């Protein structure tokens, strides 16, 4: 089976707490909380890097090959290391959640101990309470094919991308401009996608993003960048979102999938992604290719094609598992109350179970105005405090479902439903320190970092690091001591430790040169 | 190459629907329900304490 590098970049939302109050429009990784953000990066490096190494800027690659940095709009972003298996990606993405929560907690403790009552909480979702959005971007390495056309990729892949929300949607409580009117969407990002094809990521989000920064040999590879997916907490959602897309790309690149029955009008896909998102019963049909098609129909098409494709190839246990899980979620989607059947797999479904439980306990429903107040029995509302509105209850549950925080876990647990696990807790714990995929460039980066640590330890040096996907440099007081140039690092499938010579970073170097000047 | 690292766990079987048939299961089911109710009460408290301010404040810059 062909190997394919995949990864995600998750932009997190953050809330700053000043004392016990959340601070509106104050960004922990923005310019006013430099002190707090500095401590965050210090703790991160102290826990996950040797103390003899440091990054001078807020752009850190850890031993596990992952990258943590501050992106557009002061959003902290976690990018997973190069993975060649969707199981590995799940472990790597979940490891990121563990690390960020742990470091946030430690940072908040330190800030409190210094008398600075400022703390940060991370949210792994995609929308705030004013409809601003931040993304979960997927990357898939593709071959460089001179016949490649974006329009063709759009027609072959978009029907899958617009219907993955069946299992990959994270759910959103949406408040309309009409006061009191609210609704529930399957996906947080569906309504943010305005274009079929576009290279932008902030003003112009497209079904298929046309940015191509392979971070690899650009004559061999292109990197497909998908920005319409939601951030997921459920491991099954992360797994399926990724593996089904990999299977679709395999079929497309192999010429096995050359056309779909879903028509050639990209704008219909744009409309469909929203219309699907607005229907939790999953029965909404959109006209595509002259027929009325539901998102279940779309997923069945790709699943059936993928099954045929895999049968023709050599047996692979991971693929078999993925197809069986795909079957499970499609069957669950056809049940009369699909959110209950899908709750172990999909965030939107689990969240809907939680919301319905609140509705049942507190006596309100889908038609209740978002402005209506819900008093709790036995609570005294005489002093200033008013009962919460329906919208306040729902929106808090909606967002805190995604919190890297004990409250987030409590909310998810309150569903009474066990998530369907994809990888063991041990695999996730290990992924904090080592890339889960052992045969990709992430492993090379891991080895480079360890080599730098060893060199620093042996000589009692402190080394500053300058690392990118396709670059490695460790320096002592501005003088490089270890370096690997872009050409040397251009193969994302090569896990071997390698360095260039200091005078020629692209030329592979023998061991003997590595003791430094 | 390390399939043991990634043992996929089967989802645990859901508790018996028919609790009457087995008093042990019924007792466990009741305990689970009690724990869940306690958790839901706790979440109500968390909501009452935090939801209003949070929903007003959770505004991001917007990213990619």
XYZ file of C-alpha atoms in Angstrom:
581
model
C 0.000 0.000 0.000
C 1.343 3.413 -0.871
C 2.707 5.465 2.001
C 1.278 8.911 2.427
C 2.358 11.585 4.869
C -0.493 13.293 6.688
C -0.768 15.769 9.512
C -2.959 18.374 11.132
C -2.451 21.915 12.381
C -4.939 22.714 15.109
C -5.535 26.364 15.955
C -6.747 26.653 19.505
C -9.009 29.287 20.982
C -7.939 30.648 24.338
C -9.683 32.325 27.212
C -7.749 34.488 29.613
C -8.913 34.568 33.190
C -8.088 37.579 35.304
C -8.803 36.398 38.782
C -11.892 34.306 38.234
C -13.373 36.463 35.517
C -12.906 35.759 31.842
C -11.389 38.699 30.019
C -13.052 39.762 26.829
C -10.846 40.337 23.800
C -7.615 39.841 25.742
C -5.316 37.355 24.084
C -2.917 35.338 26.195
C -0.488 34.993 23.296
C -0.958 38.585 22.169
C 1.147 41.553 23.106
C -0.309 42.331 26.509
C 0.387 39.077 28.282
C 4.016 38.700 27.201
C 4.984 37.639 30.684
C 2.413 34.852 30.811
C 3.172 33.631 27.299
C 6.907 33.639 28.082
C 6.256 31.425 31.088
C 4.123 29.124 28.955
C 6.950 28.631 26.478
C 9.458 28.174 29.301
C 7.388 25.460 30.949
C 6.794 23.749 27.611
C 10.496 23.610 26.868
C 11.452 22.611 30.398
C 9.052 19.650 30.293
C 9.594 18.473 26.731
C 13.122 19.510 25.791
C 16.505 19.263 27.519
C 17.263 22.337 29.594
C 20.438 22.767 27.567
C 18.410 23.551 24.443
C 16.129 26.505 23.862
C 14.183 28.225 21.126
C 14.658 32.008 21.117
C 11.295 32.570 19.414
C 7.772 31.354 20.046
C 8.118 28.627 17.458
C 9.054 25.365 19.077
C 9.664 21.886 17.680
C 9.660 19.228 20.366
C 11.356 15.836 20.618
C 8.177 14.224 19.320
C 8.620 16.158 16.070
C 5.539 18.300 16.663
C 5.473 22.062 16.348
C 3.887 24.552 18.704
C 3.773 28.232 17.805
C 1.581 31.304 17.780
C -0.264 31.827 14.528
C -2.573 34.458 13.005
C -4.804 36.238 15.463
C -2.719 35.133 18.447
C -4.049 31.592 18.128
C -1.682 29.013 19.540
C -1.286 26.220 17.056
C -0.292 22.603 17.416
C 1.057 20.915 14.271
C 1.505 17.147 14.370
C 4.715 15.514 13.150
C 4.846 13.737 9.785
C 2.730 10.591 10.127
C 2.239 7.770 7.649
C -0.636 6.172 9.533
C -3.916 7.636 10.724
C -3.567 5.747 14.006
C -0.320 7.614 14.569
C -1.977 10.900 13.737
C -4.651 10.272 16.372
C -2.030 9.543 19.036
C -0.003 12.615 18.016
C -2.976 14.981 18.008
C -4.234 13.692 21.371
C -0.709 13.989 22.795
C -0.854 17.663 21.832
C -4.010 18.081 23.903
C -2.325 16.487 26.916
C 0.772 18.640 26.631
C -1.096 21.919 26.190
C -3.429 21.261 29.102
C -0.557 20.246 31.349
C 1.578 23.251 30.428
C -1.378 25.645 30.775
C -2.098 24.303 34.237
C 1.522 24.662 35.332
C 1.733 28.145 33.813
C -1.412 29.246 35.629
C -0.006 27.924 38.918
C 3.235 29.843 38.435
C 1.378 33.024 37.555
C -0.820 32.628 40.623
C 2.194 32.035 42.857
C 3.675 35.290 41.631
C 0.516 37.084 42.633
C -0.554 37.533 39.022
C -4.093 36.240 38.892
C -3.994 35.547 35.194
C -4.657 32.148 33.676
C -5.308 30.621 30.305
C -7.628 27.861 29.114
C -7.347 26.244 25.691
C -10.333 25.321 23.525
C -10.039 22.813 20.711
C -12.917 24.137 18.619
C -13.432 26.447 15.657
C -15.864 29.242 16.537
C -16.175 31.772 19.341
C -19.358 33.432 20.616
C -19.262 36.113 17.933
C -18.766 33.756 15.018
C -15.089 34.425 14.492
C -13.412 31.268 13.304
C -10.063 29.472 13.516
C -9.220 26.233 11.832
C -8.089 22.656 11.928
C -6.036 22.238 8.787
C -5.226 18.842 7.350
C -2.218 18.171 5.160
C -1.853 15.234 2.793
C 1.197 14.694 0.665
C 0.400 13.962 -2.962
C 2.629 13.122 -5.897
C 3.554 15.831 -8.324
C 1.641 14.953 -11.427
C 2.011 17.142 -14.525
C -1.625 16.319 -15.337
C -2.813 17.649 -12.006
C -5.722 20.097 -12.167
C -7.358 21.710 -9.177
C -10.764 21.662 -10.820
C -10.547 17.931 -11.313
C -9.511 17.374 -7.701
C -12.432 19.528 -6.624
C -14.967 17.429 -8.509
C -13.503 14.147 -7.295
C -12.868 15.040 -3.656
C -15.330 17.757 -2.677
C -18.379 15.450 -2.421
C -16.454 13.523 0.224
C -15.255 16.624 2.036
C -18.736 18.147 2.265
C -20.238 14.988 3.732
C -17.514 13.893 6.203
C -19.241 16.022 8.788
C -21.407 12.950 9.309
C -18.663 11.742 11.679
C -16.204 14.633 11.629
C -18.498 17.523 12.457
C -17.879 19.016 15.914
C -21.355 20.451 16.418
C -22.249 24.079 17.019
C -25.009 25.983 18.769
C -25.687 28.896 16.473
C -27.549 32.055 17.415
C -29.257 33.900 14.606
C -29.552 37.665 14.292
C -33.279 37.295 14.886
C -33.357 37.535 18.655
C -33.955 34.297 20.437
C -33.716 32.127 17.372
C -31.051 29.461 17.557
C -30.129 26.289 15.790
C -27.700 23.392 15.953
C -25.233 22.676 13.173
C -23.334 19.443 12.544
C -20.202 21.371 11.623
C -18.569 24.564 12.901
C -16.712 25.325 9.704
C -19.361 24.507 7.081
C -20.810 28.032 6.987
C -17.371 29.607 6.814
C -16.544 28.093 3.433
C -17.298 30.605 0.727
C -15.344 29.410 -2.286
C -14.724 26.281 -4.290
C -11.025 26.839 -4.877
C -8.905 29.526 -3.280
C -5.450 29.967 -1.796
C -6.522 32.128 1.108
C -7.147 31.041 4.670
C -8.481 34.090 6.483
C -10.761 36.045 4.190
C -11.357 33.399 1.561
C -11.854 29.881 2.801
C -12.459 27.299 0.107
C -13.570 23.696 -0.212
C -10.115 23.000 -1.576
C -7.320 25.325 -0.552
C -4.880 25.831 -3.403
C -1.853 26.702 -1.331
C 0.993 24.338 -2.115
C 3.891 24.473 0.331
C 5.124 20.909 0.299
C 7.935 21.376 2.859
C 9.570 18.662 0.807
C 11.129 18.058 -2.596
C 8.725 20.150 -4.643
C 9.445 18.258 -7.833
C 8.186 15.040 -6.298
C 5.474 16.182 -3.928
C 2.618 18.544 -3.508
C 0.886 19.111 -0.175
C -2.896 19.169 -0.241
C -4.155 21.581 2.396
C -7.754 21.078 3.574
C -9.162 23.816 5.804
C -12.868 23.013 6.012
C -12.620 20.353 8.720
C -13.618 20.841 12.337
C -11.295 20.280 15.279
C -12.226 16.967 16.871
C -12.069 15.617 20.388
C -13.420 12.159 19.583
C -10.571 9.882 18.447
C -12.847 8.032 15.997
C -13.678 11.335 14.319
C -10.009 12.280 13.927
C -9.221 8.822 12.605
C -12.049 8.547 10.102
C -11.788 12.139 8.889
C -8.172 11.462 7.991
C -8.190 7.866 6.809
C -11.243 8.240 4.539
C -9.591 11.228 2.894
C -6.353 9.280 2.442
C -8.325 6.467 0.818
C -10.066 8.919 -1.500
C -6.725 10.425 -2.504
C -5.250 6.970 -3.110
C -8.137 6.195 -5.420
C -7.817 9.491 -7.244
C -4.065 9.266 -7.710
C -4.285 5.660 -8.871
C -6.908 6.513 -11.442
C -9.410 4.229 -9.704
C -11.753 7.136 -9.045
C -12.081 9.112 -12.233
C -15.544 10.547 -11.918
C -18.457 10.759 -9.544
C -22.205 10.889 -10.253
C -22.441 14.133 -8.314
C -22.167 16.598 -11.140
C -19.671 19.230 -12.100
C -21.048 22.293 -10.375
C -18.773 23.258 -7.521
C -21.259 25.849 -6.290
C -23.759 23.144 -5.531
C -21.163 21.568 -3.260
C -20.791 24.902 -1.478
C -24.512 25.098 -0.891
C -24.759 21.448 0.098
C -22.122 21.630 2.836
C -24.216 24.206 4.657
C -27.547 22.534 4.065
C -26.191 19.234 5.343
C -24.764 21.005 8.393
C -28.178 22.404 9.257
C -29.909 19.032 9.493
C -29.210 16.845 12.516
C -31.555 14.148 11.204
C -29.101 13.614 8.315
C -32.006 13.282 5.896
C -31.543 16.543 3.993
C -31.123 15.925 0.272
C -29.438 18.316 -2.132
C -29.595 18.168 -5.884
C -26.232 17.015 -7.177
C -25.713 15.611 -10.654
C -29.448 15.709 -11.279
C -30.407 13.543 -8.293
C -31.391 14.266 -4.699
C -28.471 13.168 -2.580
C -28.010 13.030 1.196
C -24.693 13.113 2.970
C -25.163 9.448 3.802
C -25.444 8.727 0.059
C -22.204 10.606 -0.552
C -20.341 8.734 2.151
C -21.729 5.402 0.910
C -20.377 6.162 -2.539
C -16.851 6.766 -1.286
C -16.992 3.882 1.172
C -18.178 1.437 -1.503
C -15.544 2.595 -3.945
C -12.866 2.408 -1.244
C -13.882 -1.136 -0.350
C -13.527 -2.269 -3.982
C -10.216 -0.461 -4.227
C -8.835 -2.078 -1.077
C -9.986 -5.526 -2.177
C -7.864 -5.158 -5.278
C -4.801 -4.202 -3.298
C -2.915 -6.315 -0.784
C -4.687 -6.868 2.518
C -3.862 -4.301 5.130
C -5.217 -4.589 8.705
C -5.361 -0.827 9.186
C -7.442 -0.381 6.042
C -9.703 -3.241 7.067
C -10.268 -1.581 10.424
C -10.979 1.766 8.783
C -13.524 0.280 6.365
C -15.292 -1.538 9.184
C -15.462 1.638 11.227
C -16.744 3.505 8.185
C -19.474 0.845 7.875
C -20.348 1.257 11.558
C -20.823 5.023 11.339
C -22.847 4.820 8.138
C -25.142 2.241 9.723
C -25.440 4.374 12.831
C -26.315 7.381 10.675
C -29.303 5.527 9.250
C -30.866 4.857 12.642
C -33.960 6.866 13.633
C -32.122 8.957 16.238
C -28.737 9.040 14.542
C -27.045 11.263 17.113
C -27.517 8.610 19.775
C -26.030 5.900 17.562
C -23.180 8.142 16.439
C -22.357 9.532 19.885
C -19.388 7.203 20.548
C -17.755 8.378 17.307
C -18.745 11.924 16.431
C -18.395 15.111 18.477
C -21.586 16.704 17.084
C -23.561 13.629 18.119
C -22.097 13.362 21.616
C -22.657 17.077 22.097
C -26.264 16.743 20.984
C -26.831 13.972 23.552
C -25.452 16.315 26.218
C -27.670 19.173 25.063
C -30.778 17.008 24.972
C -30.053 15.814 28.491
C -29.937 19.443 29.632
C -33.196 20.135 27.814
C -34.848 17.170 29.436
C -33.647 18.044 32.938
C -34.386 21.733 32.659
C -37.625 21.575 30.707
C -36.880 23.405 27.478
C -36.613 22.336 23.841
C -35.499 23.066 20.288
C -38.278 25.604 19.845
C -37.649 27.454 23.107
C -36.382 30.968 22.544
C -32.679 31.368 23.301
C -33.600 34.357 25.430
C -35.863 32.457 27.775
C -34.460 32.139 31.276
C -34.255 28.777 32.986
C -34.392 29.035 36.790
C -32.979 26.080 38.659
C -35.236 24.603 41.346
C -34.249 25.658 44.835
C -31.926 28.423 43.685
C -32.258 31.932 45.057
C -32.306 34.524 42.309
C -33.250 37.494 44.444
C -29.769 39.067 44.673
C -28.846 40.401 41.270
C -28.226 36.997 39.732
C -30.644 36.123 36.984
C -31.312 32.606 35.779
C -29.326 31.694 32.720
C -30.897 32.000 29.310
C -31.272 28.934 27.112
C -28.596 30.337 24.805
C -26.128 30.910 27.654
C -26.564 27.324 28.870
C -26.201 25.897 25.381
C -23.285 28.022 24.269
C -21.297 27.305 27.408
C -21.834 23.555 26.948
C -21.050 23.887 23.234
C -17.681 25.574 23.751
C -16.566 24.001 27.043
C -17.152 20.562 25.526
C -13.861 21.364 23.749
C -11.938 22.743 26.739
C -8.572 21.233 27.605
C -9.723 21.313 31.206
C -11.431 19.066 33.788
C -14.718 20.867 33.092
C -14.474 19.793 29.441
C -14.074 16.183 30.502
C -16.969 16.463 32.964
C -19.246 17.798 30.258
C -18.359 14.980 27.877
C -18.683 12.376 30.637
C -22.098 13.734 31.549
C -23.362 12.195 28.321
C -22.988 8.775 29.967
C -21.465 7.521 26.727
C -18.014 5.990 26.355
C -16.018 7.283 23.401
C -14.894 4.715 20.853
C -11.147 4.522 21.357
C -8.726 4.265 18.478
C -5.367 4.139 20.248
C -4.381 3.221 23.774
C -3.691 5.834 26.468
C -0.136 4.474 26.549
C 0.353 5.255 22.856
C -0.869 8.817 23.450
C 1.357 9.247 26.489
C 4.369 8.053 24.529
C 3.543 10.384 21.639
C 4.378 13.304 23.903
C 8.041 12.339 23.624
C 8.493 10.378 20.404
C 6.768 10.716 17.016
C 4.217 7.921 16.662
C 5.336 7.211 13.102
C 8.838 5.778 13.372
C 9.631 5.773 9.670
C 9.149 9.376 8.600
C 11.165 12.588 8.721
C 9.644 13.268 12.150
C 11.962 10.574 13.455
C 14.926 12.304 11.805
C 13.986 15.497 13.626
C 13.595 13.579 16.871
C 17.077 12.135 16.418
C 18.530 15.526 15.531
C 17.125 17.010 18.725
C 18.485 14.126 20.788
C 21.875 14.520 19.100
C 21.853 18.224 19.957
C 20.937 17.395 23.557
C 23.749 14.883 23.755
C 26.279 17.297 22.273
C 25.200 20.040 24.665
C 25.352 17.710 27.651
C 28.779 16.365 26.757
C 30.267 19.834 26.405
C 28.149 21.542 29.044
C 26.887 23.962 26.404
C 23.586 25.730 25.975
C 22.367 25.582 22.389
C 19.736 27.662 20.670
C 17.613 25.887 18.092
C 16.277 27.055 14.760
C 14.091 24.322 13.323
C 11.558 24.054 10.565
C 9.924 21.156 8.754
C 12.802 21.109 6.297
C 15.630 22.572 8.356
C 17.613 22.026 11.509
C 20.214 24.206 13.155
C 21.668 24.203 16.660
C 23.937 27.080 17.584
C 26.174 28.041 20.428
C 26.207 31.808 20.863
C 25.225 32.386 17.241
C 27.754 29.911 15.914
C 26.138 26.873 14.316
C 27.317 23.543 15.677
C 24.799 21.213 14.025
C 23.016 21.892 10.810
C 20.892 20.119 8.200
C 19.889 22.093 5.127
C 16.675 22.029 3.160
C 17.840 19.684 0.435
C 19.133 17.226 2.989
C 15.759 17.376 4.714
C 13.675 17.248 1.565
C 12.487 13.647 1.878
C 9.566 13.458 4.313
C 9.770 9.658 4.328
C 13.361 9.441 5.488
C 13.680 8.817 9.247
C 17.472 8.649 9.356
C 19.547 10.979 11.445
C 21.436 13.323 9.186
C 23.431 16.513 9.405
C 25.204 18.650 6.847
C 28.689 20.005 7.276
C 28.876 23.450 8.808
C 30.353 24.922 5.676
C 27.900 23.153 3.414
C 24.566 22.391 5.107
C 23.244 20.432 2.151
C 26.109 18.007 1.988
C 25.609 14.988 4.204
C 28.249 14.694 6.809
C 30.007 11.786 8.428
C 29.874 11.141 12.142
C 33.336 12.392 12.913
C 32.550 16.006 12.176
C 29.857 16.271 14.799
C 31.790 17.153 17.866
C 31.708 20.789 16.831
C 34.360 23.477 16.824
C 6.027 -2.224 13.446
C 4.441 -1.689 16.813
C 0.829 -2.673 16.325
C 0.908 -3.464 20.044
C 1.452 0.219 20.657
C -1.832 0.972 19.013
C -4.106 -1.791 20.158
C -7.538 -0.767 19.085
C -9.969 -1.344 21.893
C -13.446 -2.537 21.168
C -16.025 -0.228 22.588
C -17.143 -1.638 25.967
C -20.515 -3.367 25.744
C -23.398 -1.173 26.926
C -24.942 -2.224 30.265
C -27.841 -4.675 30.207
C -31.085 -2.991 29.216
C -33.147 -5.427 31.255
C -31.947 -4.729 34.794
C -34.743 -6.742 36.384
C -33.214 -9.983 35.180
C -30.040 -9.392 37.154
C -30.123 -7.527 40.472
C -26.348 -6.924 40.401
C -26.640 -5.194 37.089
C -29.621 -3.237 38.339
C -27.655 -2.058 41.376
C -24.702 -1.073 39.209
C -27.042 0.664 36.797
C -28.555 2.635 39.657
C -25.119 3.642 40.935
C -24.115 4.770 37.454
C -27.293 6.808 37.208
C -26.671 8.348 40.637
C -23.123 9.282 39.679
C -24.369 10.753 36.446
C -27.029 12.790 38.236
C -24.388 14.089 40.629
C -22.215 15.060 37.696
C -25.113 16.810 36.005
C -25.855 18.743 39.208
C -22.206 19.734 39.360
C -22.373 20.968 35.795
C -25.472 22.997 36.633
C -23.442 24.713 39.358
C -20.572 25.335 36.962
C -22.997 26.811 34.454
C -24.679 29.070 37.014
C -21.293 30.294 38.171
C -19.660 30.898 34.799
C -21.864 30.764 31.744
C -23.115 34.338 31.555
C -19.685 35.958 31.772
C -18.047 33.376 29.571
C -20.511 33.674 26.713
C -20.065 37.464 26.753
C -16.273 37.187 26.795
C -15.245 34.338 24.555
C -14.236 36.399 21.542
C -11.250 35.373 19.430
C -9.274 37.323 16.869
C -10.037 34.763 14.225
C -7.317 32.703 12.664
C -7.049 30.596 9.579
